[in-house]
XYZ file of C-alpha atoms in Angstrom:
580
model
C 47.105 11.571 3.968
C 47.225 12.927 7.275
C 50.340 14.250 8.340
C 50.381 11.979 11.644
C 50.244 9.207 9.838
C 53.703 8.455 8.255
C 55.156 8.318 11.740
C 52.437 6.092 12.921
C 52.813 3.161 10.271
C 56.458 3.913 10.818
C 56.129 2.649 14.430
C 53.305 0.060 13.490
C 55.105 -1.183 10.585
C 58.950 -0.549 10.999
C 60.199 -2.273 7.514
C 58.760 0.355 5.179
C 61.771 2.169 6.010
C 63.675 -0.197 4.073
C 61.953 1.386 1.027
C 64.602 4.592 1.163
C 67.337 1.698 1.660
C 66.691 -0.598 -1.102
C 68.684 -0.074 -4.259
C 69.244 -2.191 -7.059
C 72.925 -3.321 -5.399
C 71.093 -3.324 -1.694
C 68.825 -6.282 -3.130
C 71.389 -8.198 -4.830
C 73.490 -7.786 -1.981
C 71.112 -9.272 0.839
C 69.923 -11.987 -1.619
C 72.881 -13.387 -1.805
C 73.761 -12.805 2.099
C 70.262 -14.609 3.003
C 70.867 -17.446 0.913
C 74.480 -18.335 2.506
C 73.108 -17.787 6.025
C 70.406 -20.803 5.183
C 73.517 -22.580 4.384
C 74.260 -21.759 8.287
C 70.879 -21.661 9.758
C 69.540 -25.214 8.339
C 71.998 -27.657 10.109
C 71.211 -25.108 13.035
C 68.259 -25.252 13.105
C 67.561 -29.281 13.548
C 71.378 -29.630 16.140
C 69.051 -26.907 18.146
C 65.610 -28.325 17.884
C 67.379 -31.481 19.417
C 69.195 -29.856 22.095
C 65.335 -28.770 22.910
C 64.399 -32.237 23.394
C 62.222 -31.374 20.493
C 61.641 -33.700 16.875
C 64.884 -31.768 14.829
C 62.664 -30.563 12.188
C 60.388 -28.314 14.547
C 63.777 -26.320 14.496
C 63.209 -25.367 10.376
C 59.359 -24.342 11.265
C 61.398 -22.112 14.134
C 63.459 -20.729 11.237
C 60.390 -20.032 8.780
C 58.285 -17.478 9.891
C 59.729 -16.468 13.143
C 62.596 -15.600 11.302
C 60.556 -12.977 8.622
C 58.604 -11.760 11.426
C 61.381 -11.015 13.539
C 63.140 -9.215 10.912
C 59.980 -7.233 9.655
C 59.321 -5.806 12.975
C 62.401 -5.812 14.418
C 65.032 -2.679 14.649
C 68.630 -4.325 13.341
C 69.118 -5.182 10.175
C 71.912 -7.858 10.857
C 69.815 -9.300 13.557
C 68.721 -12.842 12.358
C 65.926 -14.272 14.828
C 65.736 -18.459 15.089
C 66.650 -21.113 17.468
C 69.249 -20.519 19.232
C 71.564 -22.498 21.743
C 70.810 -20.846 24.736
C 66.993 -20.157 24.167
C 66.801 -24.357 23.477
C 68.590 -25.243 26.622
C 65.904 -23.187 28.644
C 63.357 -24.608 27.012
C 64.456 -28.121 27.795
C 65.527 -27.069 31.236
C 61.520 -25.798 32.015
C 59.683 -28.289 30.791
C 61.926 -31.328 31.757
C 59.992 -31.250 35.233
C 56.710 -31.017 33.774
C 56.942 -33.880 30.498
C 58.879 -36.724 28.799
C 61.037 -35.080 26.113
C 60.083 -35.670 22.212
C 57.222 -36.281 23.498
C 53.561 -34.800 22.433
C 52.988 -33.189 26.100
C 56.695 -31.343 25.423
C 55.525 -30.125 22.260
C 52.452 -28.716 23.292
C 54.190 -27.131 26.656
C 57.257 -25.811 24.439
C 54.498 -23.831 22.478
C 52.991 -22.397 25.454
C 56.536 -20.909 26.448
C 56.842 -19.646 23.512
C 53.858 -18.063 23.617
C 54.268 -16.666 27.347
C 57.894 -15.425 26.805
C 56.036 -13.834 23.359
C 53.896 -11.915 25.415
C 55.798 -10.719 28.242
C 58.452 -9.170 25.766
C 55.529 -7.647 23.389
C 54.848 -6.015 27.043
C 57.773 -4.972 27.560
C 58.470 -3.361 24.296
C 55.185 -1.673 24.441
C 56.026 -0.489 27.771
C 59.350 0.992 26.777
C 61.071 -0.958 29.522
C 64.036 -2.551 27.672
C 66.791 -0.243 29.999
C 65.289 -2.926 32.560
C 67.692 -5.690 31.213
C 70.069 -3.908 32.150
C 69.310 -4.774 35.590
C 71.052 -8.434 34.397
C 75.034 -7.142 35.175
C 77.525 -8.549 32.887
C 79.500 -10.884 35.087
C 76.396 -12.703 36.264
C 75.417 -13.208 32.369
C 78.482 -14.388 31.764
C 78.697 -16.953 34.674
C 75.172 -18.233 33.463
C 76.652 -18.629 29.685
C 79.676 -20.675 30.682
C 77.735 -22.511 33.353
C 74.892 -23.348 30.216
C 77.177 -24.008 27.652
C 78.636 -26.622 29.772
C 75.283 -28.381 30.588
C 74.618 -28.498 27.392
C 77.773 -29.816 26.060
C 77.358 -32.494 28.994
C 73.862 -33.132 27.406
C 75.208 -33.538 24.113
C 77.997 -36.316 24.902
C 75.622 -38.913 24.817
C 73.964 -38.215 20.989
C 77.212 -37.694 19.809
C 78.403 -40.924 21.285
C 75.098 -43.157 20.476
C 74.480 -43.368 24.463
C 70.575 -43.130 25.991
C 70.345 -39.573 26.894
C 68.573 -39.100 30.160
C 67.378 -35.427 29.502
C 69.090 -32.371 31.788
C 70.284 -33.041 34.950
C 72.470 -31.078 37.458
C 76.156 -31.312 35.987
C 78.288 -33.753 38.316
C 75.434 -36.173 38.164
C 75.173 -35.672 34.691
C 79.145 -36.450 34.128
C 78.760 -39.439 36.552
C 75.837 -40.838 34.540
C 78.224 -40.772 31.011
C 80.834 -42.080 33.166
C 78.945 -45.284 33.755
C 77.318 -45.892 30.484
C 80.355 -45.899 28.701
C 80.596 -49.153 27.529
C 77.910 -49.560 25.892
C 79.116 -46.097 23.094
C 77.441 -47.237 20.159
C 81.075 -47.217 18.009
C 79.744 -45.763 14.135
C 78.058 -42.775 16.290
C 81.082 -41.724 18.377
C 83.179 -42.122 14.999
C 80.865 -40.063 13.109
C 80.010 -37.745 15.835
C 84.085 -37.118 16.481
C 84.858 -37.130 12.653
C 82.329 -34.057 12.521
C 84.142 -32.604 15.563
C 87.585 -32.940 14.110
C 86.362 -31.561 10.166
C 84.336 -28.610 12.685
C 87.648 -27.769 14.742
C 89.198 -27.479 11.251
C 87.010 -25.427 9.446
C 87.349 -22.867 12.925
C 91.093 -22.889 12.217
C 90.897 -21.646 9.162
C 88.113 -19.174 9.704
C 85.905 -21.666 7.052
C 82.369 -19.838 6.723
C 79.062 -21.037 7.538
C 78.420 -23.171 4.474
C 81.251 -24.826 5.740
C 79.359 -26.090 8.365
C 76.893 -27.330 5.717
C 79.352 -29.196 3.499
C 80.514 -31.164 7.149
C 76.747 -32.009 7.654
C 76.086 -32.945 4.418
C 79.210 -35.239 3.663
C 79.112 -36.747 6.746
C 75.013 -37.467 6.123
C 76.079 -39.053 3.053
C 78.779 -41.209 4.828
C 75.796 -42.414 7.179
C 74.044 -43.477 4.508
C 76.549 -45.110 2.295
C 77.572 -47.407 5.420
C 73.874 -48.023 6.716
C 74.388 -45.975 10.175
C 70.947 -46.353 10.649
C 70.510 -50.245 10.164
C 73.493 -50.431 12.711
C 71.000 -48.617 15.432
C 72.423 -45.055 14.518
C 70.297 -42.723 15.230
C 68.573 -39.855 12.519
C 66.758 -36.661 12.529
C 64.020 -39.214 10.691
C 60.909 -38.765 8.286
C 59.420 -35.460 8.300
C 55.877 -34.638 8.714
C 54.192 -33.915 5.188
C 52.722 -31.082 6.267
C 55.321 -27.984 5.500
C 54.001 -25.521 7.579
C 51.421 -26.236 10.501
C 49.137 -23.302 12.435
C 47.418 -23.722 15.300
C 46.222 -21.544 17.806
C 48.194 -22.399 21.233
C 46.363 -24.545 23.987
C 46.004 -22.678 27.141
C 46.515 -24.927 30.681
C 45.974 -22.106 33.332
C 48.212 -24.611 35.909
C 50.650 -25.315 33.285
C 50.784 -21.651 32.453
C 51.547 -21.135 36.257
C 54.411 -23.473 36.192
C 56.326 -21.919 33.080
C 55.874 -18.616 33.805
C 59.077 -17.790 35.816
C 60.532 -19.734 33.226
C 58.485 -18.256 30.694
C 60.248 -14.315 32.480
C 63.670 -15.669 32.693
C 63.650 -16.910 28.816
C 62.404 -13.417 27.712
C 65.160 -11.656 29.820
C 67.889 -13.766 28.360
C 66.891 -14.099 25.176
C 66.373 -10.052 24.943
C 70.090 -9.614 26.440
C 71.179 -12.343 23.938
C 69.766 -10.261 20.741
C 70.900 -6.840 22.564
C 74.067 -7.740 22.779
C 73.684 -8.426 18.440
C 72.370 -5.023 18.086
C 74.701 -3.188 19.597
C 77.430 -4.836 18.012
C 75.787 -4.696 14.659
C 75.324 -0.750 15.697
C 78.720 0.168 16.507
C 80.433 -1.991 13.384
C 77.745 -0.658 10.444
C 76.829 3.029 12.368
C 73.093 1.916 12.087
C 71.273 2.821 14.911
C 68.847 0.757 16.682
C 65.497 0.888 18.918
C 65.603 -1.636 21.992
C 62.170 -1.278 22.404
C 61.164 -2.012 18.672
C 63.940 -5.140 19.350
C 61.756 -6.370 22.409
C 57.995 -6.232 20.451
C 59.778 -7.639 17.004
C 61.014 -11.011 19.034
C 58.007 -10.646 21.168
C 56.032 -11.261 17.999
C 58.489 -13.497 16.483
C 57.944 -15.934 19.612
C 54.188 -15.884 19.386
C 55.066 -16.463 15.254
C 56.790 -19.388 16.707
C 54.035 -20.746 19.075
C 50.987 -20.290 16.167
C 53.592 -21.892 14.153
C 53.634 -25.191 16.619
C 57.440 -24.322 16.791
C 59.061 -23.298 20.150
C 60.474 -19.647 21.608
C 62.913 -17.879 19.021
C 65.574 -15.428 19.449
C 68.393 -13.634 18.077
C 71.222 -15.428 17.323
C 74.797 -14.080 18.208
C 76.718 -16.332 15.600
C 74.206 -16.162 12.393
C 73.868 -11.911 13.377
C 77.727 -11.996 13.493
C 77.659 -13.812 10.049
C 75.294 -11.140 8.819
C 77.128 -8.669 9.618
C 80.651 -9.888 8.161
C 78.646 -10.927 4.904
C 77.735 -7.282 4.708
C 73.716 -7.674 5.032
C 72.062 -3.890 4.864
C 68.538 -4.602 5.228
C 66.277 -7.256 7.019
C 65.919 -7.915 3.677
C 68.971 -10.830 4.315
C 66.982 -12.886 7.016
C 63.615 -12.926 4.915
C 65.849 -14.287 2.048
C 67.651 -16.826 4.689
C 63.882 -18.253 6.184
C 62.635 -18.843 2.602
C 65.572 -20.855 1.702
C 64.832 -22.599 4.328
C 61.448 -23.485 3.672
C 62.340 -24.599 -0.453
C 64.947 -26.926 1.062
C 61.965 -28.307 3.472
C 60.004 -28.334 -0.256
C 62.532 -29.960 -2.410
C 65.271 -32.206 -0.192
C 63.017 -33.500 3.126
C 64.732 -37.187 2.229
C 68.384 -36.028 2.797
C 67.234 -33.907 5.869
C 65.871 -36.692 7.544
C 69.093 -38.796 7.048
C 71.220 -36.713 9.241
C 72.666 -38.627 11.728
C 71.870 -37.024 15.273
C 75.487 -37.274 16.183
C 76.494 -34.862 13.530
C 73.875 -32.227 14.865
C 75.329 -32.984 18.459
C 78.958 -32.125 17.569
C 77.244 -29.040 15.786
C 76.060 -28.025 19.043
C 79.688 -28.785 20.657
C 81.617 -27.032 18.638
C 79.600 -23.743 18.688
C 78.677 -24.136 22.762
C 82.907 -24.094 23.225
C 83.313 -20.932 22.008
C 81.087 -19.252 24.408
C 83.080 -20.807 27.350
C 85.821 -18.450 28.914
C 86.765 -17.973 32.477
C 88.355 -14.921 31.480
C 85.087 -12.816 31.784
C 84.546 -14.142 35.414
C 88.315 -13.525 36.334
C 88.070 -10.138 35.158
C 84.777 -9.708 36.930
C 86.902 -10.653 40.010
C 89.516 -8.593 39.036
C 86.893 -5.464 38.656
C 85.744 -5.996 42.411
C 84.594 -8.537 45.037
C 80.753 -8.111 44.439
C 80.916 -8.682 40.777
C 82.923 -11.656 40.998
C 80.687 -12.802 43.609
C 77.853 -12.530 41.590
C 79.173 -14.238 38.555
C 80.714 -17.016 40.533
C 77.230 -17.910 42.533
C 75.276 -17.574 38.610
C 77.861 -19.996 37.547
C 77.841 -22.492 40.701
C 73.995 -22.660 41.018
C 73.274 -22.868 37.417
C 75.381 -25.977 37.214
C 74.109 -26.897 41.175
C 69.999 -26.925 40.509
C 69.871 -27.985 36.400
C 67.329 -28.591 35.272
C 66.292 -25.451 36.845
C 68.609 -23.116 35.117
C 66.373 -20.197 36.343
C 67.348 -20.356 39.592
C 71.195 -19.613 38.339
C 70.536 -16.606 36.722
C 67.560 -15.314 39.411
C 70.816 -16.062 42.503
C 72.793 -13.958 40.370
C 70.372 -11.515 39.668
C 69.130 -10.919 43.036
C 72.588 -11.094 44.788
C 73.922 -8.456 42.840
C 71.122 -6.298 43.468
C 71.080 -6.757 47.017
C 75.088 -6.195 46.800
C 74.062 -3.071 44.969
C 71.848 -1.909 47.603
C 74.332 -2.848 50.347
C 77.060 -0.996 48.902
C 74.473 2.283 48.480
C 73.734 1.936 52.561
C 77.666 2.813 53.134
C 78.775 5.573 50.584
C 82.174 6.915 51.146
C 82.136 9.555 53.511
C 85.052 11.831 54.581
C 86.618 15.106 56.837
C 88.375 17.014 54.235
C 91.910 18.682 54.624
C 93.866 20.860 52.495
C 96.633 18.703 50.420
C 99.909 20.286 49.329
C 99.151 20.045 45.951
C 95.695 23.283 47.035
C 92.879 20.625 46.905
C 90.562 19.670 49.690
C 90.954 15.668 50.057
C 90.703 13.066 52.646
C 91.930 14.451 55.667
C 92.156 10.291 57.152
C 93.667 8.679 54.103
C 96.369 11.674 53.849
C 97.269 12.555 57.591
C 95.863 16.261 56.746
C 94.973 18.366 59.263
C 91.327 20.267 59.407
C 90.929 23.667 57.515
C 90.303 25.597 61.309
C 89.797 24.041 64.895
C 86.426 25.468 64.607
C 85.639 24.024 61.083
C 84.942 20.684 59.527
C 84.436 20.246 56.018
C 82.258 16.428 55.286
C 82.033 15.336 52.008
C 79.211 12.245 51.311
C 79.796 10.612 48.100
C 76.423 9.327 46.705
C 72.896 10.131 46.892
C 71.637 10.830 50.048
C 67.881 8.614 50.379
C 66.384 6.719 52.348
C 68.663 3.733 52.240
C 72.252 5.914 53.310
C 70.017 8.907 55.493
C 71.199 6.994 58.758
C 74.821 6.811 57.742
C 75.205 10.192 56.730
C 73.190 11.527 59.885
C 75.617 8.986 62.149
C 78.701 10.444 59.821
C 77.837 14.115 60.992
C 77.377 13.415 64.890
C 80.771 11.590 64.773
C 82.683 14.732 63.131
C 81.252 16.663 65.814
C 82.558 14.342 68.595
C 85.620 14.233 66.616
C 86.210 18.013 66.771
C 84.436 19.142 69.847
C 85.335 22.746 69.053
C 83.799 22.711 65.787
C 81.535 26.088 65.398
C 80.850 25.451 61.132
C 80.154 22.239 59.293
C 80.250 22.966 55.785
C 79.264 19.561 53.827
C 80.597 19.561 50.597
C 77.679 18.418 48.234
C 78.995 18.028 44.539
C 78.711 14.167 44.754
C 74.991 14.157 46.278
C 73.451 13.851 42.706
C 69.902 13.098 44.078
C 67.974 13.116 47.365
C 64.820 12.425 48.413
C 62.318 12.378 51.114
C 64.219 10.480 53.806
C 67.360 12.715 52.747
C 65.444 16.040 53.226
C 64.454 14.953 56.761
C 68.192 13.341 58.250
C 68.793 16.749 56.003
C 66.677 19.130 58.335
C 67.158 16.982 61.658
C 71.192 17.791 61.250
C 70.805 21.390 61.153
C 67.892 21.011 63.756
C 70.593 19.416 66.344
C 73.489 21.372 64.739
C 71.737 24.584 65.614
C 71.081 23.420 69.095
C 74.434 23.136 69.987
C 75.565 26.770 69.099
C 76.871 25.109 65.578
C 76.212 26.343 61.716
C 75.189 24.001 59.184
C 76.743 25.330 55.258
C 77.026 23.652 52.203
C 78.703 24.149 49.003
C 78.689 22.574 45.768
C 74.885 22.012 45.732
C 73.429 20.427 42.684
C 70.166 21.742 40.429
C 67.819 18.623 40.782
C 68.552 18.751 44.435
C 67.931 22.452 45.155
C 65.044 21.906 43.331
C 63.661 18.880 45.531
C 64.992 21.276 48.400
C 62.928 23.997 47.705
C 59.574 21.656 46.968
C 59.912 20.928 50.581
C 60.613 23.990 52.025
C 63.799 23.328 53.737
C 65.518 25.390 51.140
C 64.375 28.250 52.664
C 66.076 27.488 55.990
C 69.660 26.093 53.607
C 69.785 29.205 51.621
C 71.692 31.751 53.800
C 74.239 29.370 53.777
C 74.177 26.688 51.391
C 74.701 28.608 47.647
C 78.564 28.448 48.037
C 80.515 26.884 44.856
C 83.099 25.575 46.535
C 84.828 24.617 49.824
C 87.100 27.549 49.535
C 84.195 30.047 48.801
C 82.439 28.826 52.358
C 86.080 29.235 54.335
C 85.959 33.197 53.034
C 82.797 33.730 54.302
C 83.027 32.079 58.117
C 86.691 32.450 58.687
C 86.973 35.990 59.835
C 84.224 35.671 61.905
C 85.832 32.789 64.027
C 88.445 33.046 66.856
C 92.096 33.097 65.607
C 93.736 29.346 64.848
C 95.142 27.455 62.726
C 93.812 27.527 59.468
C 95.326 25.143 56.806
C 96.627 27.834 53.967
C 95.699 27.541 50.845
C 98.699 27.193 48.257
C 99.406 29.367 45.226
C 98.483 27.171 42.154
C 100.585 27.164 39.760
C 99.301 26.428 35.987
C 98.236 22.930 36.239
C 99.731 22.387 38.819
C 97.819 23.099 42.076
């Protein structure tokens, strides 16, 4: 075999490393982990599917194989790929404009996203571009979460209490429209939907594992059906299709295609942050590392699993991953286990599946969707800084403001705190140095310090100096000059210019340029490597050198000191240990 070609089915084919991981106590282990996290994914599954606006059993063909796929060629081996809260809401949320939900149109659209978001992460993964997500920032994630989860606990109220649901619509309308149906709650679905609540809440308290959740779904399906919930107008998952599995190639609309695919991008984003965030903690708990670029093309292909599967888009789940993990799965191994339990309960129990009452899935969804909200992450975010908080806040507020469109939440975040992020780069800190008390050169402003000499300035720029900062730090020079008219040397102190580039070469050379012109020297100290070396590509280096190798601020004051008339000069204090 040629020697190239271990590495190469290594990257084509990522789970034939589990062959140096599988023991005989590996395999029992993750056969009995997959099996209890069916016992979580199942009721998952079909609550999800719903919250889609899909029929609840196109969530178990989501958790066949998507789910082995996923874990086959995917990089974690606690990550468990499936329907998901989040990933269902933004399906519903793109294709409400577009179709009537449960509908055949919705199906056939929901595939198509599926197979869009597919291929845009398979790109993105082959392109080595997951660092991209983390473009997303934290507090504007988090905004979008809290501002989902409640959406789609406000779409869930009416299932759970037996109301017409009207699909996703922006949140105070949405409240309003519960608000005014409520008298005609359909009484056996808002008890059964708030007994499954309370039994839920319970089984939280005392930290109750997944097949918990099970046991509630299946007791309270057999309750349904021992007091004829659905001959009282309750409402079921209902008969499933005979067919187990079904493939089909996806049906491609080039103008539907054009309408979900900035939904189609935003789902892939998300969802990738949403399996990320698995992976690393899986990573830091177990010690196991993992690729985000093998993550992005192993739910890239689990997504276009899901739309040859006539399922809709997949992702990694948080809360089955988390159970994983606890349970103590080692290999991928677990989730292939979990998907085929799932497809022998489609086999053998189909009748009791489609007897769940649809309230019970809905309080499912409840329960799990209040976890995920917290205002502490956007308080903190405020806490951090005005920009973050910003951002978060305006991801929450316009998530909530243009549902259905939950895109335009997250893309207002997004772009805000980039733009914040640029504005912020336009006005680094800049500042005259003096000597402190304590030997170290600091802002001269801030602590009433006078300059080193009348006839020096030391200017420190904190940033990189490009093209978006050149004209501050060009404006920040001519005022230290007006500021110290005698001023013979300006020695800018460097050591926090960690990059420059074409625009910073020329405000660069024009500042020497002028500074020479008016009788003045231009020195700097504390010069770093990548910037020589960009200084020196352009030749300006050439002009810098005489005077722009010092270390330090103190190493430039040796050298022009005794060469200017007598003043002032700040002394420089004996340091003392530590202590300077």
């Amino acid at each position: 075999m040629p020697p190239a070609l271990p590495p190469l089915l290594r990257r084509l084919l990522p789970f034939l490393a589990w062959r140096s991981q599988l023991d005989a106590a590996t395999v029992r282990n993750d056969l009995v982990v997959g099996f209890t996290v069916a016992l979580v994914a199942i009721p998952q599954a079909l609550a999800y599917a719903q919250l889609a606006g899909l029929p609840a059993y196109v969530g178990l063909y989501a958790s066949l194989l998507p789910s082995i796929v996923g874990a086959l060629w995917g990089s974690s081996a606690q990550l468990n790929t499936g329907p998901v809260a989040l990933t269902s809401l933004l399906t519903a949320a793109a294709l409400s404009p577009l179709a009537l939900p449960g509908s055949e149109t919705w199906l056939l659209l929901a595939v198509q996203l599926a197979l869009l978001a597919g291929i845009l992460q398979l790109a993105f993964g082959l392109l080595r571009l997951a660092h991209f997500a983390d473009l997303l920032s934290h507090p504007v994630l988090h905004g979008f979460i809290n501002a989902c989860s409640l959406l789609i606990i406000t779409a869930q109220l009416p299932t759970l209490l037996g109301l017409p649901s009207a699909g996703q619509k922006p949140f105070v309308e949405a409240i309003v429209d519960i608000a005014c149906t409520m008298p005609d709650v359909h009484l056996p679905s808002a008890a059964l939907g708030g007994l499954a609540v309370v039994l839920l809440l319970v089984l939280q308290r005392f930290k109750v594992g997944g097949p918990g959740v099970l046991a509630v779904v299946a007791g309270l399906a057999a309750v349904g059906w021992l007091t004829d919930f659905e001959a009282t107008g309750g409402r079921v998952v209902g008969r499933l299709p005979e067919q187990t599995l079904a493939f089909a190639l996806p049906k491609a609309d080039w103008a539907q295609i054009t309408d979900l695919l900035p939904s189609a991008f935003v789902l892939a984003l998300v969802s990738f942050i949403e399996a990320m965030s698995s992976c690393k903690l899986a990573s830091a708990r177990t010690g196991q590392r993992w690729d985000g670029n093998q993550e992005l093309i192993g739910q890239g292909l689990a997504k276009l699993t899901a739309s040859v599967c006539q399922a809709y888009p997949v992702s990694g789940s948080f809360g089955r991953s988390a159970f994983l993990l606890a349970a103590g799965a080692r290999t991928g191994l677990a989730s292939v286990v979990g998907a085929l339990v799932v497809l022998g309960a489609l086999l053998l129990v189909p009748e009791p599946i489609a007897h769940v009452p649809r309230p019970v899935l809905a309080a499912v969804i409840l329960v799990t969707l209040a976890k995920l909200l917290s205002v502490a992450q956007l308080r903190e975010a405020w806490q951090a800084g005005r920009d973050d908080g910003l951002a978060g806040t305006v991801a929450f507020v316009a998530t909530l403001a243009f549902a259905p469109h939950v895109e335009i939440g997250i893309l207002a975040g997004l772009f805000l705190s980039l733009a914040l992020l640029i504005y912020r780069s336009m006005t680094p800190r800049v500042a005259l140095l003096g000597r402190h008390p304590d030997g170290t050169w600091r802002d001269a402003a801030r602590f009433g310090l006078p300059p080193p000499h009348p006839q020096v300035a030391i200017l420190r720029f904190d940033g990189p100096l490009h093209f978006v900062n050149a004209a501050t730090f060009e404006d920040a020079v001519l005022a230290a000059c007006r500021g110290q008219p005698q001023m013979a040397v300006l020695v800018l102190s460097c050591a926090g210019i960690n990059a420059i580039d074409a625009s910073g070469v020329e405000a660069l050379r024009r500042v020497r340029r002028q500074l020479l012109a008016d009788g003045r020297q231009l020195a700097c100290c504390g010069l770093k490597k990548q910037v020589i070396d960009v200084l020196e590509r352009t030749g300006l280096w050439n002009d810098l050198a005489p005077h722009a190798a010092y270390r330090t601020e103190d190493d430039a004051l040796r050298e022009f000191l005794p060469g200017l008339s007598s003043g002032d000069a700040a002394p420089a204090p004996q340091r003392r240990g530590f202590e300077w």
